[in-house]
Amino acid sequence: MVLINPLLPLFFLSCFFWVNHAASTERSTYIIHIDKSFMPKAFPSCHHWYSNTLDSIKSTSSDKHYPQPKLIHTYDNAFHGFSAMLSNEELKALKNSPGFLSAHEDGPITPDTTHTYKFLSLNTAKGIWPASEYGKDVIIGVVDSGIWPESPSFKDEGMTEIPKKWKGICQVGQDFNSSLCNKKIIGARFFNQGVVAGNPDVTISMNSTRDTSGHGTHVASIAAGNYVEGASFFGYASGTARGMAPRARLAIYKVLWDEGSQESDPILFAGIDQAVADGVDVLSISLSYRTIDLYENPIAIAAFGAMEKGILVSVSAGNRGPNFGTLLEGIPWAVIVASGTVDRWFSGILTLGTGLTITGWTMFPARATVRNLPLIYNETLSACNSTESLAEAPDGSIIICVNSFETPEFSDQMGYVSESNARAAIFISEDTSILRSTSFPFPGVVITPKEAQNVIKYASNSSQPTASITFQHTILGPEPRPAPAVSASSSRGPARSYPGILKPDIMAPGVLILAAYNPEVSAAYIGSNNIALSSDYNLVSGTSMACPHISGIGALLKSAHPDWSPAAIRSAMMTTANPLDNTQKPIKDMGMDYDIATPLDMGAGQVDPNRALDPGLVYDVTAQDYVNFICALNYTREQTQSIIRSRYNCSNPSTDLNYPAFVALYDPLEERSTLTRRFERTVTNVGDGAAMYKVKVKKPKNSSVTVSPEKLMFQKKNEKQKFYVMIRYKTYREYVINHGSITWVEERGKHTVRSPIVVTPAEPS
């Protein structure tokens, strides 16, 4: 047998040690990508290869004070390799070893934190819910902070027997036994070896899949929570809660820990890798990682391995908005999800002594008694900028506070008022970010400056002005703002990893979403003493909440169309997405003072599940197509193989991926006035039979768009047709974004297949 490089055994000796505290300061955890083709045939698995090598070289260690080496993780599903604690010298030695592809240092990951089914037009009479049997037997893997299994959202009432294809387990751990799994939660695993390896003295406070933060529980119930009547957040948003795919299964992979989270544990090397092996159909990843390059991004690498197995991967866009180019997770083979508002508002009713009523915004979590109290307004008190300034507020009064650039932030004003003698407050503000917060510890309402005119006039001119406020109201509709609108916090494209493919792909509800939560975690506060309140259901905002909406809808599409690839499912959602809000005007951007949103903010638009069920045409992409794309990115051989491994050839490199969107880039620093970009696309007819489509173009400003041919004729289902797009566009010295669309309209049919066009600078200024 031919032995491997003698440097490799020496490396393996050092890399698998559980180092003591003193040594840990000299080492870091590294993620190592290995070319599996170098494994000697004598070993039945990678694990045996690493372990056997480790056993054979123990005596070669130059430092006898270290404990015997111990593996952190090996991986053989989503990618090939392992994680280990290494010094710089050991890492250098490894780079000369056969099979080595790349290594990068481990780093932290972060989470991106009822009515939405109606907002998305899901109903029991027709459409995707009955067509998919509500996602029956599709398995959604949720890689997050675990789950609170006792939540009513995870009962298995109405669920059938667990699918025979399932290979996972219900891992027993602290406060989590196997009986907590059922026909809804069919699998539960937890991964924290990397956290322990990075900090050997750490004590894991909840060493099991049980969720201690509430984030994973919230995400899982949005994707596939069962039906729960009477759910609410302290009386707000009351009704029957349910997930997007209420009959889908859940497999939980806990990777976020109170003690810290390292990517070697969760994201790639354990959580996703195990989920792929267990047999999930959809992966929901509401997490972000700081690495931009695809070949070092664990989510990107793991998602590629999942895609190869036919698994749809849904990833949150991140919460770094609203600035241009803040999206890091620009993964071409995953669905990247932006966050939008819904048409549901939480209010308090302000009634003046004159009888005038105003609907304001509030999230005060109780039925406070605020009736016919004195209404106080004067310029000294209205700034509400300190405890001292509010000392003159009369006992039992309602004080009026003006929130502006010259006054403290809303949260600070709330704190000052809470410590005053006032009984309640009226806050005057135009800050739309307030509408995304559930923090409202003092009785009061927020109204606009326009609404405040009558209030101030009454309070200033009446001899004994009074007012009342009632709480816990929920209203539906386009007021005070049309919906959906892109959330200000949602990360914007173009993706820093590769700006030439549109990211995010699509938008889903992500602002104040009601879903299950950990009842032992504080969900709201009351009073100046910050009395903590808990709730079985919480209203939370972020792309973390948008992502599981797409995961659940993806599960519905997977159930209805089991033969569709992940790319076909993504295409169906993108080409049927709605770019208009509930006033039938273009979707707006909260983060840009409600200007019209661009595809870099929302992707193709708001997801429309029922239309996605029958899209007419899809833009499909194979694993080899993605390989050709990666091979065109000027990566090194090792960087390329870190993603695609060794099973593919770079036979036809091309960045012109068969994507349902068109991105034309320019560099503001170049002197050119116009550029031309040519695209080639292939669409597959997934309609019932023969069909004819004619193109409709909405060109971006200062651009010309030519599509050839202008008509596509299909004789049968699953037939493919090719077309070409030529975009000639103006470049700018400034950072200007122009956008339009290409839509294939079925003649004498019901299908419209829309793809956004965006002309954009390639990188942030």
mmCIF file of C-alpha atoms in Angstrom, residues 510-716:
data_model
loop_
_atom_site.group_PDB
_atom_site.id
_atom_site.type_symbol
_atom_site.label_atom_id
_atom_site.label_comp_id
_atom_site.label_asym_id
_atom_site.label_seq_id
_atom_site.Cartn_x
_atom_site.Cartn_y
_atom_site.Cartn_z
ATOM 1 C CA GLY A 510 -41.039 39.240 7.765
ATOM 2 C CA VAL A 511 -42.306 42.125 9.917
ATOM 3 C CA LEU A 512 -44.130 41.413 13.193
ATOM 4 C CA ILE A 513 -44.884 37.790 12.391
ATOM 5 C CA LEU A 514 -46.840 35.879 15.040
ATOM 6 C CA ALA A 515 -45.456 32.407 15.699
ATOM 7 C CA ALA A 516 -44.572 30.031 18.521
ATOM 8 C CA TYR A 517 -41.955 31.029 21.075
ATOM 9 C CA ASN A 518 -40.147 29.854 24.166
ATOM 10 C CA PRO A 519 -42.561 30.649 27.036
ATOM 11 C CA GLU A 520 -39.653 30.969 29.474
ATOM 12 C CA VAL A 521 -38.050 33.855 27.547
ATOM 13 C CA SER A 522 -39.134 37.471 28.001
ATOM 14 C CA ALA A 523 -41.364 38.603 25.141
ATOM 15 C CA ALA A 524 -42.405 42.020 26.483
ATOM 16 C CA TYR A 525 -41.890 44.402 29.394
ATOM 17 C CA ILE A 526 -44.112 46.658 31.475
ATOM 18 C CA GLY A 527 -43.263 49.667 33.625
ATOM 19 C CA SER A 528 -40.150 51.490 34.697
ATOM 20 C CA ASN A 529 -38.992 48.430 36.620
ATOM 21 C CA ASN A 530 -39.019 46.395 33.405
ATOM 22 C CA ILE A 531 -41.390 43.699 34.576
ATOM 23 C CA ALA A 532 -40.757 40.839 32.145
ATOM 24 C CA LEU A 533 -43.703 39.086 30.496
ATOM 25 C CA SER A 534 -43.642 35.758 28.684
ATOM 26 C CA SER A 535 -45.854 34.431 25.914
ATOM 27 C CA ASP A 536 -46.371 31.181 24.035
ATOM 28 C CA TYR A 537 -46.513 33.267 20.831
ATOM 29 C CA ASN A 538 -44.414 36.258 19.912
ATOM 30 C CA LEU A 539 -44.346 38.921 17.206
ATOM 31 C CA VAL A 540 -40.838 39.010 15.745
ATOM 32 C CA SER A 541 -39.356 40.814 12.719
ATOM 33 C CA GLY A 542 -36.473 40.079 10.364
ATOM 34 C CA THR A 543 -35.448 38.131 7.297
ATOM 35 C CA SER A 544 -35.295 35.190 9.719
ATOM 36 C CA MET A 545 -39.090 35.271 9.639
ATOM 37 C CA ALA A 546 -39.311 35.740 5.859
ATOM 38 C CA CYS A 547 -37.073 32.743 5.132
ATOM 39 C CA PRO A 548 -39.338 30.031 6.663
ATOM 40 C CA HIS A 549 -42.293 31.400 4.700
ATOM 41 C CA ILE A 550 -40.395 30.456 1.542
ATOM 42 C CA SER A 551 -39.265 27.169 3.105
ATOM 43 C CA GLY A 552 -42.896 26.255 3.805
ATOM 44 C CA ILE A 553 -44.095 27.365 0.377
ATOM 45 C CA GLY A 554 -41.215 25.412 -1.159
ATOM 46 C CA ALA A 555 -42.470 22.363 0.737
ATOM 47 C CA LEU A 556 -45.953 22.881 -0.716
ATOM 48 C CA LEU A 557 -44.510 23.051 -4.245
ATOM 49 C CA LYS A 558 -42.339 19.999 -3.580
ATOM 50 C CA SER A 559 -45.403 18.054 -2.494
ATOM 51 C CA ALA A 560 -47.445 19.151 -5.522
ATOM 52 C CA HIS A 561 -44.547 18.673 -7.976
ATOM 53 C CA PRO A 562 -42.193 16.012 -6.573
ATOM 54 C CA ASP A 563 -40.315 15.838 -9.900
ATOM 55 C CA TRP A 564 -39.340 19.524 -9.886
ATOM 56 C CA SER A 565 -35.729 20.427 -9.143
ATOM 57 C CA PRO A 566 -34.839 23.079 -6.533
ATOM 58 C CA ALA A 567 -34.122 25.496 -9.401
ATOM 59 C CA ALA A 568 -37.534 24.846 -10.940
ATOM 60 C CA ILE A 569 -39.233 25.530 -7.599
ATOM 61 C CA ARG A 570 -37.299 28.768 -7.179
ATOM 62 C CA SER A 571 -38.126 29.783 -10.762
ATOM 63 C CA ALA A 572 -41.828 29.107 -10.201
ATOM 64 C CA MET A 573 -41.832 31.401 -7.181
ATOM 65 C CA MET A 574 -39.802 34.147 -8.863
ATOM 66 C CA THR A 575 -41.616 34.330 -12.213
ATOM 67 C CA THR A 576 -45.041 34.462 -10.550
ATOM 68 C CA ALA A 577 -44.061 36.915 -7.783
ATOM 69 C CA ASN A 578 -46.077 40.122 -7.486
ATOM 70 C CA PRO A 579 -44.211 43.458 -7.866
ATOM 71 C CA LEU A 580 -47.337 45.399 -6.745
ATOM 72 C CA ASP A 581 -48.707 46.142 -3.272
ATOM 73 C CA ASN A 582 -52.318 45.956 -2.082
ATOM 74 C CA THR A 583 -53.117 49.304 -3.714
ATOM 75 C CA GLN A 584 -51.953 47.866 -7.072
ATOM 76 C CA LYS A 585 -48.988 50.224 -7.177
ATOM 77 C CA PRO A 586 -45.281 49.270 -7.239
ATOM 78 C CA ILE A 587 -43.987 47.918 -3.934
ATOM 79 C CA LYS A 588 -42.285 50.623 -1.849
ATOM 80 C CA ASP A 589 -39.123 50.614 0.253
ATOM 81 C CA MET A 590 -39.540 51.537 3.940
ATOM 82 C CA GLY A 591 -35.825 52.181 4.227
ATOM 83 C CA MET A 592 -35.831 54.806 1.471
ATOM 84 C CA ASP A 593 -38.762 56.938 2.595
ATOM 85 C CA TYR A 594 -41.212 54.757 0.674
ATOM 86 C CA ASP A 595 -39.644 55.269 -2.744
ATOM 87 C CA ILE A 596 -40.347 52.521 -5.286
ATOM 88 C CA ALA A 597 -38.393 49.382 -4.445
ATOM 89 C CA THR A 598 -35.971 47.848 -6.939
ATOM 90 C CA PRO A 599 -35.195 44.161 -7.620
ATOM 91 C CA LEU A 600 -32.045 44.641 -5.493
ATOM 92 C CA ASP A 601 -34.373 45.235 -2.535
ATOM 93 C CA MET A 602 -37.077 42.618 -3.096
ATOM 94 C CA GLY A 603 -35.915 40.293 -5.861
ATOM 95 C CA ALA A 604 -38.726 39.447 -8.260
ATOM 96 C CA GLY A 605 -41.352 40.686 -5.789
ATOM 97 C CA GLN A 606 -43.705 39.305 -3.155
ATOM 98 C CA VAL A 607 -44.162 35.529 -3.315
ATOM 99 C CA ASP A 608 -47.567 34.369 -4.632
ATOM 100 C CA PRO A 609 -47.927 30.681 -3.652
ATOM 101 C CA ASN A 610 -51.049 29.911 -5.654
ATOM 102 C CA ARG A 611 -49.627 31.288 -8.898
ATOM 103 C CA ALA A 612 -46.332 29.474 -8.265
ATOM 104 C CA LEU A 613 -48.256 26.187 -8.289
ATOM 105 C CA ASP A 614 -48.851 26.611 -12.035
ATOM 106 C CA PRO A 615 -46.149 28.929 -13.459
ATOM 107 C CA GLY A 616 -46.409 27.839 -17.111
ATOM 108 C CA LEU A 617 -42.655 27.998 -17.786
ATOM 109 C CA VAL A 618 -39.640 27.460 -15.552
ATOM 110 C CA TYR A 619 -35.950 28.297 -15.843
ATOM 111 C CA ASP A 620 -34.286 25.062 -14.761
ATOM 112 C CA VAL A 621 -30.638 24.701 -13.706
ATOM 113 C CA THR A 622 -28.678 21.468 -13.305
ATOM 114 C CA ALA A 623 -25.769 20.794 -10.966
ATOM 115 C CA GLN A 624 -23.429 20.847 -13.976
ATOM 116 C CA ASP A 625 -24.749 24.304 -14.914
ATOM 117 C CA TYR A 626 -23.773 25.555 -11.472
ATOM 118 C CA VAL A 627 -20.363 23.919 -11.871
ATOM 119 C CA ASN A 628 -19.863 25.745 -15.175
ATOM 120 C CA PHE A 629 -20.774 28.961 -13.381
ATOM 121 C CA ILE A 630 -18.323 28.356 -10.515
ATOM 122 C CA CYS A 631 -15.577 27.419 -12.969
ATOM 123 C CA ALA A 632 -15.934 30.846 -14.613
ATOM 124 C CA LEU A 633 -15.327 32.797 -11.388
ATOM 125 C CA ASN A 634 -11.521 32.768 -11.599
ATOM 126 C CA TYR A 635 -11.168 30.725 -8.452
ATOM 127 C CA THR A 636 -8.152 28.496 -7.939
ATOM 128 C CA ARG A 637 -8.564 24.769 -8.459
ATOM 129 C CA GLU A 638 -8.622 24.234 -4.703
ATOM 130 C CA GLN A 639 -11.187 26.967 -4.147
ATOM 131 C CA THR A 640 -13.411 25.563 -6.890
ATOM 132 C CA GLN A 641 -13.231 22.034 -5.525
ATOM 133 C CA SER A 642 -14.060 23.281 -2.036
ATOM 134 C CA ILE A 643 -17.539 23.834 -3.433
ATOM 135 C CA ILE A 644 -18.002 21.261 -6.199
ATOM 136 C CA ARG A 645 -15.634 18.547 -4.943
ATOM 137 C CA SER A 646 -13.972 16.306 -7.517
ATOM 138 C CA ARG A 647 -16.864 14.711 -9.341
ATOM 139 C CA TYR A 648 -17.359 17.416 -11.988
ATOM 140 C CA ASN A 649 -15.330 18.782 -14.871
ATOM 141 C CA CYS A 650 -15.050 22.451 -15.788
ATOM 142 C CA SER A 651 -16.027 21.663 -19.377
ATOM 143 C CA ASN A 652 -17.928 24.812 -20.315
ATOM 144 C CA PRO A 653 -17.260 27.748 -17.951
ATOM 145 C CA SER A 654 -19.906 30.476 -18.119
ATOM 146 C CA THR A 655 -21.338 33.052 -15.742
ATOM 147 C CA ASP A 656 -24.503 33.274 -17.880
ATOM 148 C CA LEU A 657 -26.520 31.007 -15.610
ATOM 149 C CA ASN A 658 -30.025 30.001 -16.696
ATOM 150 C CA TYR A 659 -31.572 32.272 -14.073
ATOM 151 C CA PRO A 660 -35.067 33.860 -14.106
ATOM 152 C CA ALA A 661 -33.597 37.372 -13.890
ATOM 153 C CA PHE A 662 -31.225 39.601 -15.865
ATOM 154 C CA VAL A 663 -28.521 41.740 -14.256
ATOM 155 C CA ALA A 664 -26.513 44.246 -16.319
ATOM 156 C CA LEU A 665 -23.527 45.610 -14.395
ATOM 157 C CA TYR A 666 -21.423 48.721 -14.814
ATOM 158 C CA ASP A 667 -18.542 50.382 -12.999
ATOM 159 C CA PRO A 668 -19.136 54.099 -12.225
ATOM 160 C CA LEU A 669 -15.380 54.663 -12.313
ATOM 161 C CA GLU A 670 -15.066 53.619 -15.960
ATOM 162 C CA GLU A 671 -15.354 56.204 -18.752
ATOM 163 C CA ARG A 672 -17.768 54.248 -20.967
ATOM 164 C CA SER A 673 -21.137 55.802 -21.730
ATOM 165 C CA THR A 674 -22.928 52.643 -22.918
ATOM 166 C CA LEU A 675 -22.480 48.898 -22.519
ATOM 167 C CA THR A 676 -24.085 45.853 -24.126
ATOM 168 C CA ARG A 677 -24.827 42.568 -22.398
ATOM 169 C CA ARG A 678 -26.102 39.404 -24.104
ATOM 170 C CA PHE A 679 -27.951 36.633 -22.234
ATOM 171 C CA GLU A 680 -28.991 33.128 -23.262
ATOM 172 C CA ARG A 681 -31.912 31.429 -21.531
ATOM 173 C CA THR A 682 -33.822 28.156 -21.796
ATOM 174 C CA VAL A 683 -37.365 27.747 -20.500
ATOM 175 C CA THR A 684 -39.238 24.498 -19.918
ATOM 176 C CA ASN A 685 -42.970 24.190 -20.501
ATOM 177 C CA VAL A 686 -44.520 22.771 -17.319
ATOM 178 C CA GLY A 687 -48.061 23.542 -18.454
ATOM 179 C CA ASP A 688 -50.553 20.887 -19.466
ATOM 180 C CA GLY A 689 -49.643 20.720 -23.154
ATOM 181 C CA ALA A 690 -49.096 22.804 -26.279
ATOM 182 C CA ALA A 691 -48.777 26.535 -25.734
ATOM 183 C CA MET A 692 -47.621 29.737 -27.434
ATOM 184 C CA TYR A 693 -45.960 32.606 -25.581
ATOM 185 C CA LYS A 694 -45.269 36.156 -26.752
ATOM 186 C CA VAL A 695 -42.731 38.406 -25.088
ATOM 187 C CA LYS A 696 -43.588 41.715 -23.398
ATOM 188 C CA VAL A 697 -40.701 44.002 -22.458
ATOM 189 C CA LYS A 698 -40.607 46.821 -19.934
ATOM 190 C CA LYS A 699 -37.184 48.301 -20.542
ATOM 191 C CA PRO A 700 -35.131 50.012 -17.831
ATOM 192 C CA LYS A 701 -34.623 53.756 -18.151
ATOM 193 C CA ASN A 702 -31.992 54.724 -20.747
ATOM 194 C CA SER A 703 -31.782 51.168 -22.045
ATOM 195 C CA SER A 704 -32.852 49.177 -25.071
ATOM 196 C CA VAL A 705 -33.864 45.513 -24.799
ATOM 197 C CA THR A 706 -34.097 43.063 -27.692
ATOM 198 C CA VAL A 707 -35.517 39.543 -27.262
ATOM 199 C CA SER A 708 -35.105 36.898 -29.959
ATOM 200 C CA PRO A 709 -37.315 35.141 -30.853
ATOM 201 C CA GLU A 710 -40.304 37.158 -29.731
ATOM 202 C CA LYS A 711 -42.551 34.099 -29.729
ATOM 203 C CA LEU A 712 -42.024 30.649 -28.207
ATOM 204 C CA MET A 713 -44.001 27.656 -29.504
ATOM 205 C CA PHE A 714 -44.363 24.530 -27.362
ATOM 206 C CA GLN A 715 -45.930 21.331 -28.713
ATOM 207 C CA LYS A 716 -45.976 19.344 -25.473
#
